[in-house]
Structure formats: C-alpha cells, structure tokens
Amino acid sequence: MLIKLVGGKVYDPANNENGVIRDIFVQDGCIVSRPHDHSRIDETYDLNGKIVMAGAIDLHTHIGGGKVNIARAMLPEDHRQDILERSNLTRSCCGRAAPSTLATGYRYTEMGYTACFEPAVLPINARQAHMEMGDTPIVDKGGYALLGNDDFFLRMMAANEDQQLINDYVAWTLHAAKCIGIKVVNPGGISAFKFNQRKLDVDEEHSYYRLTPRQILKTLTRALHDLGVPHPLHVHASNLGVPGSDDSTLITMGAAEGLPIHITHIQFHSYGTEGDYKFSSGAARIAEAINKNSNVSVDVGQIMFGQTVTASGDNMSQHRNAHHANPKKWVVMDIECDAGCGVVPFKYRDKNFVNALQWAIGLEIFLLVQDPWRIFLTTDHPNGAPFTSYPHLIKLLMDKSFRKSVLSTIHADAIKMTTLGSIEREYSLYEIAIMTRAAPAKILGLSGHGHIGVGANADIVVYHTNDDPEIMFAKPLYVFKRGELVAKDGAIVKITLGDIHIVKPEFDGAIEKRLRAYFERYHTVNLDNFKISDDELSECGNGSRMTIHPCNKRPS
Amino acid sequence: MMHLLTLKLKSIPRFRVDLSPITPDQLGKKNLQEICSIRLESGNQKICVGDLFNVSGSESNHIVIKDSCDKLDRIGQNMGTGAITVHGSVGSYTGFGMRDGRITIHGNSGDYTASGMKKGALEIRGNAGHFLASAIPGDKYGLMGGIVIINGDAGDRVGDRMRRGTVLIEGNAGAYCASRMLAGTIAVMGKTADFTGFAMKRGTLILRNAPDSMLATFSDCGNHDLLYLKFLFKSWRKLHSKFSEFPAQVRVQRLMGDRACDGKGEILICQDT
Amino acid sequence: MNKLASRNNITCPFCGLVCDDLSTSLINEKLEVTANGCSLSKLAFAQLSSVNASDLRPRVSGKPVGDNELGHAIAEAAGLLRGSAQPLFSGLMTDVSGMRAITSLADRCGAILDHPNSAALTRNLSVLQNSGWITTTFSEVKNRADLIVLVGTDAVTRFPRFFERLVWNKDHLFSEELKREIVYLGDIKNTQPGVAPNGRQPLVIPCNQEKLGEIMGALRCIATGKHIEATEIAGVSIQVLEKLISKLSNARYGVIVWAVADLDFPHAELTIQSLCELVKYLNKTTRTCGLPLGGNDSDLTANQVTTWQIGFSLPVSLANGRPSYDPHHFTTTSLLAQGAVDTLLWVSSYQAQRTPPATKIPSIVLGCAGMQFENEPDVFIPVATPGLDHSGHIFRSDTVVALPLRQLRTNSLPAVAHVIGALQKLL
C-alpha cells in the first residue's frame, strides 16, 4: 500500500529541513522516495497548512517496572480522578500521575509520541519491565539496565578487576536484561544506603566497598564507550534534590574524563545554597558546563505545579525526602543485591519557594543550554510531572510572554532568585523538533527513527498550525506508526504493537562462568532464570518485535 | 400544597443500584418525564428511574424514597442542597462526599455511611454498618464536617481517619472505634468493643460506658471535670435524638493516646452515678 | 508421546517462594519431583503427576463433550457470558499470559475481577495506600539479615523452604560468617526451623494473634521512649518487649517478616500498618526492613497484571466500561452472598482442590484436570498447568522477581490464555 502525504510543512532536523513544504511517500511501513512510475496511490492525505514531524521520542519516562506498579497500587485516589472509559478500540483503564500501561500507550500516542524508554530497569526486575512495556500499546519501547549498585559489579571494582572484564559484565547485562542502554542511579549510593550510609558525595567512599561514585562513573562510562553502545552512560547523579548538588553535578560531569556521559533530570541536581532559604539556582553554572563540554548531554526533568508521584531507584534520596511526601505515604525498598527503589507522592506548589524555584531552574537550564542536540525535553515522568504536561512545557519554551506571565504568579522570593524573567530566548519549532525527535534518536542509536527522510520508519505526526504551541502539540491531527494511522484528532483509531529496541554488544562469554558461581552462592534465583532469552522477551513483550541496534566496538 | 418528589421502589432490583444521580441539585429544574428517564447504573445495565420507581410529586428540593432496600447505594452522594428522606433501609456510601443538606434514613444504612461528608446533617434511624464516617481506600479523610446521628448501633471502624464534624451514636459501636481518628467528635451512648481508639491521632471520643478493655498505649490522665463539655452537651439539646437528653454533668475519666503513634486524641469516659 | 526426561532448575509455582532449583523427572508419563522439593511441591506435583484421558474432556452440564469438542464447551461458556448482566471472574490462579487474556475478556464483559485471596492482599495494599513501608527482598535477607523477627507466622507452614533458602545459607556476600538471630512473636505453629545449625534457639514470644496490633503499638512506644503503665500486654511482659526493641535497634539489618494469610483476623491491616510504622521509625538510626510473605495461589501475579494494565489493584470492577476499585464490596464471598453477580467464571490451573465456592448462579470453571466438584459447574474446561504443561511467568512473594516457568510434558490440555482468547472471539 502506497500512501501519499501531500504538501505538509516538514520539520526534519536530521535532514536539515526547517519548514520545507513537500510530499511524503510511505510504503510497507517505511518512508520511500517519490515513485517515478505511475504507481497507484492507495491513500492520500492533504496536509496543506499542516506541520509534519517524525514521531516524538521520550528517552526518559518511568512507564514500566516494579516501582511504577507500586505507585499505581499506592494511589487509587489518583486513578479515580482520571478514568478512561472503554471505547470500541480502547480498554477501560485509569490514572493520571501513575497511569496504567494501557492509558500510557494511548495518551502518548494521542500526543504524537511513537517511542518511549523506561530508564530504570533493574536487571532482576527486567521481566516485569518488559511485560509492562509489552502491555503499553502502539509506541515503541526500550529500557536502560541499572548497574553500579549491584554487588557483583561493586565486588569486581573493589577487587580492581580489569576494565575488560567489567566491559564483559556490562555487555552481558545488556543481553540478559534486553536493554538498549545502561543507567547508574546515585552511583554506589543505593548500595551504601543498605549499609546504613545516608549520603555519598562523588569523592566520598562507600563504607563497605571503599569505592567512590567517581570511580564507578569512570569505569562505566569507559565500558560503554569501549563496547560501542550508542547511548552513553545514563546518569542519575549523586545528591538528588540536595542544595549544593550543583557542585556535585559539575564534579560528576568531570568524572567521565571526556567520555560521553548523559546526565538525567539534571534540574533535580542543579541547586545552590545561596540566599535566605539556602536554596538557589545553579542553572547558570550547569548550563555553562554543558555548553563547554560537548561530551555531556542532559535531559532536564522539568517540574510542573500540581500533584504527582516520584518513583526512582534512588532509595537513599527517596528515604531522605520521604518527609516531604504529599499525601503522607511512601515506599522504600532494598532489592535483590541489585538496586533499590523509592516511591514518594509529591505535590509541587507555585506558592512554595523551593518548588517555585525548581520550576524556574528547569526552564533556565532549557534556555541557557545552546545546543538543542544535547538537551532533551523530559519531566522525568512522573517525578516532575505526568508526561501529559509536555505541550504546556513546550509552550513555556516557545512563548516568552506566556512564560513571563506564569513566572509572575509564583512565590515572590523565587522570582527574585531566578534570572528567568530576563531570558528572552524562545525555542523555535525546529529546535523543538531536534530536542524531541532527531536528538533522542541519535543519542540512543535508533537508526531509522527521529527523522522522516527516505528510509526512515514511517512514524509521522501531523499537527494543525496554531499560534498556541500547547494546543498544537496536545492534539495532533494525524499520528502514523509504521505507516499505519493510529490516532486522529487526538483519539486512537487503531491499536498496534510497537517494537522493543535493544543492543547486543560483543563480549567474552567467560564472564558467565563467574556469574554462575556468584549466583549459586549468593542469589535466590538461578542464573538461567535471570537471563532473558530472545523468545522470552517476545513472550514478556506480548509479541513485540525485537529490533537490535548496532554497536561499534572500539579496539581496546 | 407542593408535593414532595417521591420515588417508590417498585420491586427489589436484581443488582445493587447507584443512586448518585438522584439529588436535589441534580434534579433541580427537571420535569417528571426527564426524571423518569434518568438512567441509573446497576451491574452492566442502566435502569431508568421510571422503571425502578413509581415517581410522583414535583418539589425536588426534598426527595422522598419509599420502600427502599439495602441494594440502593450512594444515596445523597455529593449533594449540596435540600433534603432526602428515605423510608426503608439503604445500601453503602450513603451521603458520600455530601456538601450540605439533610439526609434522613428511616431504616438501616450499609457500610461507609457519611464517608467524605463535608457539611450538613445525616440521620440514620436504625443501625449503620461498618466504616461509618471513614475514609475509603486511598482517600485522606473520612468525615470532614457536619453532623451524623445514628439511632441504633454502628459497626466496626467508626470514624477511621475522620477529620472534622460530629458523630453521635445512640446504641453501641463495634471494634476499632475511632481508629486513626484525626479530629472531630464521636460520642457513643452504648458501648464500644475491642481496640477502641487504635492509632487515634487527635479528636475526642466521648463514651457513656467504659469499654471492657482499653489499649495499653493509652495513658490514664485521671478523672476531671471538663467544663467545655457543658457547652458541648448543651449544643446537643436541639437535636432530634437521645443526645438531647445527655446528662449535664461533666465528670469524665480522661485517657490520652494512641501513644503508639504520638497521638493526642482523648477518650472521655463519663463518670456519672 | 512423553518420553523419559530429567530436568534441573525447574521453577515451582506452588507457593510464593517460587523456588527455581527443583529437579523433576518424567517417566512413563508420570511427573515427579526428584530433588529440592518440599512437602507442598511434592504433593502438588503428585496430584498433577499424571493425567487420565477422561480428565481431558470438558463437560457441559456435567456431560463430557465428544472428541475434539473443546470448541463446543467454549461456545456454551460464551453463551453464558453473553447472557450475563454482571459476571464475576474469580480464582485467577494462572500465570501472566493467562491473566492478560482474562483482563481483556473482563473488559469486554464488564466483569468484576477478584482473586479469592484479595482480602489478604488488601491487608497489605491498604497499608501502601495509607502510609507505605520500607521493605526488602529475598537475596538481601539471605546476605544481610542479622536479626529476623517473624510476626504472627512461622513462614514454613505456607512457605516450607523459607529457612532453608533464605536463612540458614552458608554463603554470605559480606562476611564469612553471619550471626543470624531469630525471634518469633505471635501464635506460632512451628518454631523448630528457627533453631540455628549450631543449635542456637530462637527467642519465642507467644501471644494471641489478635493482640499483635496492641503489641506493635507498645513496641513503638518503647522505641520512642514513652513509658507504659502496664507491666504486660496480652501476656507478654514489658521487659521482653524492651528486649526486642533493643535487639532491633542494635541489629545492622533487621528484617521483620509477616504473612498476610496468617494475620487473618478482622482489621489486621491496622496491625500491619503499626508494624510498618515501627520499621520506619527504626530506620532513623539503623537499617530495618519489612518482608511481606505472600504470593500463594499466584495472587500476586494476578494483582500485578491487573494493576499495571488497568491501574487499580484487585478487586476491580470493569462494569459499564469504567474501572472502579472497592476492596470492601468486591470480594468473591461478599458478591456471591449478596447476589450482586449473576455468572461466575472461575480459573484455577495449579491445584485441583482450589475449587470455586458453592453458588447457584451459572458457573464456568477453567480448572485442573481431574478437579472434583460438589456442585457441577455449567461448563467445566480442564486446562493446562503453567510450569508443567506449558511455559509462562509467575511472580514471587517479594513481587520484584518474575520467574519463567518451563514446559515439562506435553498433553492436549489447553492453556488458560488459549481458552479465554477463544471465548473472547465468540463475544
């Protein structure tokens, strides 16, 4: 079937197209070049006056896995406020801050997102993550496996094992957990908390292993670099939420020693200690460091005012912050000598000084970082806000007078402590397209995604033109997934099943012998029941097709 | 004379019915035909009001339900004005989230009566089930205001996470009375059962009779004459309830707790002769 | 044709520990546990060890269907569901793929979904929904715990290999030898497994189960330095409780274990909440975690799938195309007693004795081959057992770990997912 999309205004930064009016041809799920012969066109869509981009990609969103499900179980009152009724195509489901997997898939699709990545896949919990992602309709998905707090890794490091061996373990983990990247959360800190250590600065030693987060970061960034995994080490840095975390974050950047490093939800790690409240914005310093260091990429983790829930692997920080829970309930877990988690409901209020300044800090970071290829639009769903707030966030970035008017309503002292009011920059559509499509695809190594040039997967979104970006981005006219129309006017018109994206870097299989011995002695599952085979991935993923992206192994 | 809008149940429905659309606010300006076509959820079906009830009258600010039964849930849910009088028993969630007005049930009510109620008056002329004035799962608060009077007995967990308001029980209350209570006043003329005040945080529980046993985590503050009780009992004089005859004396044994959770709730056991 | 087959590292689905180190053998179509089985698993495997040909036939109104007439039975079941105004899908004793099919059908039918263990699940869930907790998982207990307090449970009655696998292990990640102390508190059946390999006796504090809430409260008072007038609570002296707090405060990684199924008295969730608040308090100075034991009858599997797909936990109603959550009213017992449902679909694919409750409403049962009924259901379809007859996944007690189940033998029993899927196609 040949589909023609006629005369849309294309924003495709990966192919340098900035508002180019042209046709797009789709066949067998791919974008093809204009047919020269008189091929029959089966479907035509008139996109005159409409804006066309590739499907958006969310590279950091908590959509599946144990802690997300804990959040769901904890918050029936959140669900009651947001019920999705069954329709001919869609099943009944619910949830706003902690939506069900079905609601997540429907809503992301309706908003024009065609790929979402779960950033915190505990390898021991990977099956559940893949099951939940398998039950997330339409969108493509993938995950980042957590390392850096698991005892096998920390023992290797403490024993000064060869980098090569560590590389093998990292690669083995990617295979075993069927993930596309590696994330480290509070390097060494989750483990340290299990030893009753309550904080861990970047150059501070873990009380048992005597390792520092710096060492862990250096080793893991190196591993991913050597293995040729496209996505750099994805780092949830030390000292989340702590005033003075801006210093810590700058040090974290340096720990990569020039190798690629991605620092996630950096807003939460950009706080200074100045002023009457001893809480200030470190955004300028952070942005400057990002601008200067081209090996660093970040996603912001913007907060929005309102009720949400924070869910992360960082048991140390979540325990420390639990007294801020609103409503007053929370969960912290130590998990399987692997990692941990913490779930703490939270309400960000514009009249609360700290929350108001957090909001401003996130926006400062967006606006002060110059390279839209190295900064990504996230709210660390649901930690900063539910992902349904993205259109509103885009408007804040694109419309400075709107931004200033919202700024004027927040806590008065926070207004004084931010430079946001004097920042005149407005993101262009092209920059938004880079930040939400081209750049995430590039940094994840998702060949065929994030662009709509010939050869790309036909994940295409068509928007009505509207002066109000929030309205424009909230309700696309058409969403195509692999060339099939899945949403129209913000409503689902077809249910499909997205792919699961992974990498399988090369490694020396001898590492598995050591792992087997380790599992037999210390673990409570069999190594063979820890590893996920290709067939099992398909079963967990409800039949999702697996797409393997290439790694370019670097010579040692 | 204005005839009150009257709904007489034709026969006992097969499944429970959600009566939440039937409140004075929502019926407002609707005519009889419109009222009869309102659809009520029952299982997977929707039953028309006109099929379930014989409907007569016009004054919808005071709705009367006759021949009611315990399969009718959510009577008066979220209502903000007017009155509902029910002859017969009712199901669960009576007065759920009620914002104002008056509900009178001439019969028994089921579970979660007055949950989330914010203002107004709710009277049960019979017994109330479990979780009277309590929060539903996930909600922060149970009763949040207004006055609830039970002529008969109440079940377990009266006032669980109650936040404000008054609950008066003329009969007995079940186990875990005032569990996790946050504030407000509960008074029981009969007796309470085991674990009275479990995890109570604040608030006042007034008991005419001492329970058979008290939790060890409540401290006995001794006997006192609490003068403010005089005013409290006086405020009950106008109530259409046995509580209007509550003895004027104010000597109580005062217990404080639940200290297990740093609670500063008080249980006041009347010491009249 | 089944042939001789020995398998190692087999996953056992018959209790929440979900041990995955069993060895099984299949000889002349008889399946047996040959190593690492416990009393529960050996019995469960034995009951399912062989399938008679007659047990393979579905029955409609008590009459076995003809050859290859599974479709007829499914059609009959579909007819019952079509005629139902409010169905109840209960049992839910199946694996992840079975649950995925069931939730889809439930959505289609506007059914209420409940697991017979939901009242027990709710005891824990309501603590999550009101105040939360700090918990840990099996491998952490195995490697770190220097003090394990079992509250209201001996663990082994429901989870026979608890001590063998998690407590008296020889290898520990962080020390050559780990001094591990055991305390029991409650009405405990079997404290023998709590005796250490070196003979050290556990501390046993007997008391009435229903008083555990009051005792938790007293422990919290002691921990926070509040004086208690009474010299004993529920027969337990204050000194003993002080001793217990001292042990917990001085432990490096204390674990407090409970099993919801054993805290089976009214309003036990308040007791569990108090226990969890004590755990939270202890974490001000040391590391202490709760360990909830559960997952039997694959109740956690059912709840995990329901929660992630729909949003609400079990029990949940999908009537009128909208999910609603009411753990108080939507229990199977309550719904049947009140006549609030008119058709029952019961799924029980692990143990033949998990039969549906007696009811007069039309019922469809997807059950183990050879299941016996006091009252024959309208439609009975014998189904495969996950982990024996087909592969699948099931969740472990600590909810974080989902284990793969393997296929050990072949027969013609259909999987729950297959039957439910076929049912849905007919609606």
CSV table of C-alpha atoms in Angstrom, one decimal, chain B residues 14-16 18 41-46 71 73-74 92-93 111-112 130-131 137-140 156-157 160-161 175-176 179-180 194-195 198-199 213-217 219-220 258-263, chain C residues 85-87 109-111 126 129-130 210-211 213-214 217-218 220-221 224 226-230 233 265-267 269-271 273-274 318-322 325-329 338-342 361:
chain,number,residue,atom,x,y,z
B,14,ARG,CA,-31.5,-7.8,41.0
B,15,PHE,CA,-28.2,-6.0,41.5
B,16,ARG,CA,-27.1,-3.0,43.5
B,18,ASP,CA,-26.1,3.5,42.1
B,41,GLU,CA,-26.2,2.1,36.8
B,42,SER,CA,-26.8,-1.4,38.1
B,43,GLY,CA,-24.3,-4.1,37.2
B,44,ASN,CA,-23.6,-3.5,33.5
B,45,GLN,CA,-27.0,-2.2,32.9
B,46,LYS,CA,-28.6,1.2,33.2
B,71,LYS,CA,-29.3,-2.5,47.4
B,73,ASP,CA,-26.1,2.7,47.2
B,74,ARG,CA,-24.7,6.2,47.1
B,92,SER,CA,-23.5,1.6,51.2
B,93,TYR,CA,-21.9,5.1,50.7
B,111,ASP,CA,-21.1,0.5,55.0
B,112,TYR,CA,-19.1,3.7,54.5
B,130,HIS,CA,-19.0,-0.7,59.2
B,131,PHE,CA,-16.7,2.2,58.4
B,137,PRO,CA,-9.2,3.3,50.4
B,138,GLY,CA,-6.6,5.8,49.3
B,139,ASP,CA,-8.6,8.9,50.4
B,140,LYS,CA,-7.0,11.0,53.1
B,156,ASP,CA,-16.5,-1.5,63.3
B,157,ARG,CA,-14.1,1.3,62.5
B,160,ASP,CA,-11.5,6.0,60.7
B,161,ARG,CA,-9.4,9.0,59.5
B,175,ALA,CA,-14.4,-2.8,67.2
B,176,TYR,CA,-11.7,-0.3,66.5
B,179,SER,CA,-9.3,4.1,64.6
B,180,ARG,CA,-6.8,6.6,63.1
B,194,ASP,CA,-12.3,-4.1,71.4
B,195,PHE,CA,-9.4,-1.9,70.4
B,198,PHE,CA,-6.5,2.2,67.8
B,199,ALA,CA,-3.9,4.5,66.2
B,213,SER,CA,-10.7,-3.1,78.0
B,214,MET,CA,-8.5,-0.3,76.8
B,215,LEU,CA,-5.3,-0.4,74.8
B,216,ALA,CA,-2.2,-0.3,76.9
B,217,THR,CA,-0.9,2.5,74.7
B,219,SER,CA,-2.4,6.8,79.2
B,220,ASP,CA,-4.9,7.4,82.0
B,258,ASP,CA,-2.8,6.5,70.9
B,259,ARG,CA,0.7,7.0,72.1
B,260,ALA,CA,1.9,4.3,69.7
B,261,CYS,CA,1.7,7.0,67.0
B,262,ASP,CA,2.2,10.1,69.2
B,263,GLY,CA,-1.5,10.5,69.3
C,85,ALA,CA,-25.6,-8.7,33.3
C,86,GLN,CA,-22.9,-8.8,35.9
C,87,PRO,CA,-20.2,-11.5,35.7
C,109,CYS,CA,-17.8,-8.3,29.5
C,110,GLY,CA,-17.8,-5.6,32.1
C,111,ALA,CA,-16.9,-8.2,34.7
C,126,SER,CA,-4.3,-0.7,52.4
C,129,GLN,CA,-2.4,3.3,50.3
C,130,ASN,CA,-2.4,5.0,53.6
C,210,GLU,CA,-5.3,-10.6,67.5
C,211,LYS,CA,-3.3,-8.8,70.1
C,213,GLY,CA,-1.6,-4.8,66.9
C,214,GLU,CA,-1.6,-3.7,70.5
C,217,GLY,CA,1.8,-0.2,69.4
C,218,ALA,CA,3.6,-1.0,72.7
C,220,ARG,CA,6.5,1.7,69.1
C,221,CYS,CA,6.0,3.4,72.5
C,224,THR,CA,10.2,6.2,71.1
C,226,LYS,CA,7.3,6.5,76.1
C,227,HIS,CA,6.5,5.0,79.4
C,228,ILE,CA,3.8,2.3,79.5
C,229,GLU,CA,1.8,1.8,82.7
C,230,ALA,CA,1.0,-1.8,82.2
C,233,ILE,CA,0.4,-6.7,77.2
C,265,PHE,CA,-8.4,-11.5,61.9
C,266,PRO,CA,-10.7,-8.5,61.4
C,267,HIS,CA,-8.9,-5.3,60.6
C,269,GLU,CA,-4.3,-4.1,58.2
C,270,LEU,CA,-4.1,-1.8,61.2
C,271,THR,CA,-1.7,-4.3,62.9
C,273,GLN,CA,0.4,-0.7,59.5
C,274,SER,CA,1.6,-0.4,63.0
C,318,LEU,CA,-15.0,-3.1,34.8
C,319,ALA,CA,-18.7,-2.7,34.7
C,320,ASN,CA,-20.1,0.0,32.4
C,321,GLY,CA,-16.8,0.4,30.7
C,322,ARG,CA,-15.2,2.1,33.7
C,325,TYR,CA,-11.9,-0.2,43.0
C,326,ASP,CA,-13.8,-1.3,46.1
C,327,PRO,CA,-11.9,-4.0,48.0
C,328,HIS,CA,-14.6,-4.0,50.7
C,329,HIS,CA,-17.5,-4.8,48.5
C,338,GLN,CA,-25.4,-10.6,48.3
C,339,GLY,CA,-26.4,-11.9,44.9
C,340,ALA,CA,-24.5,-9.0,43.3
C,341,VAL,CA,-23.3,-11.1,40.3
C,342,ASP,CA,-25.1,-13.5,38.1
C,361,ILE,CA,-25.6,-18.9,39.7
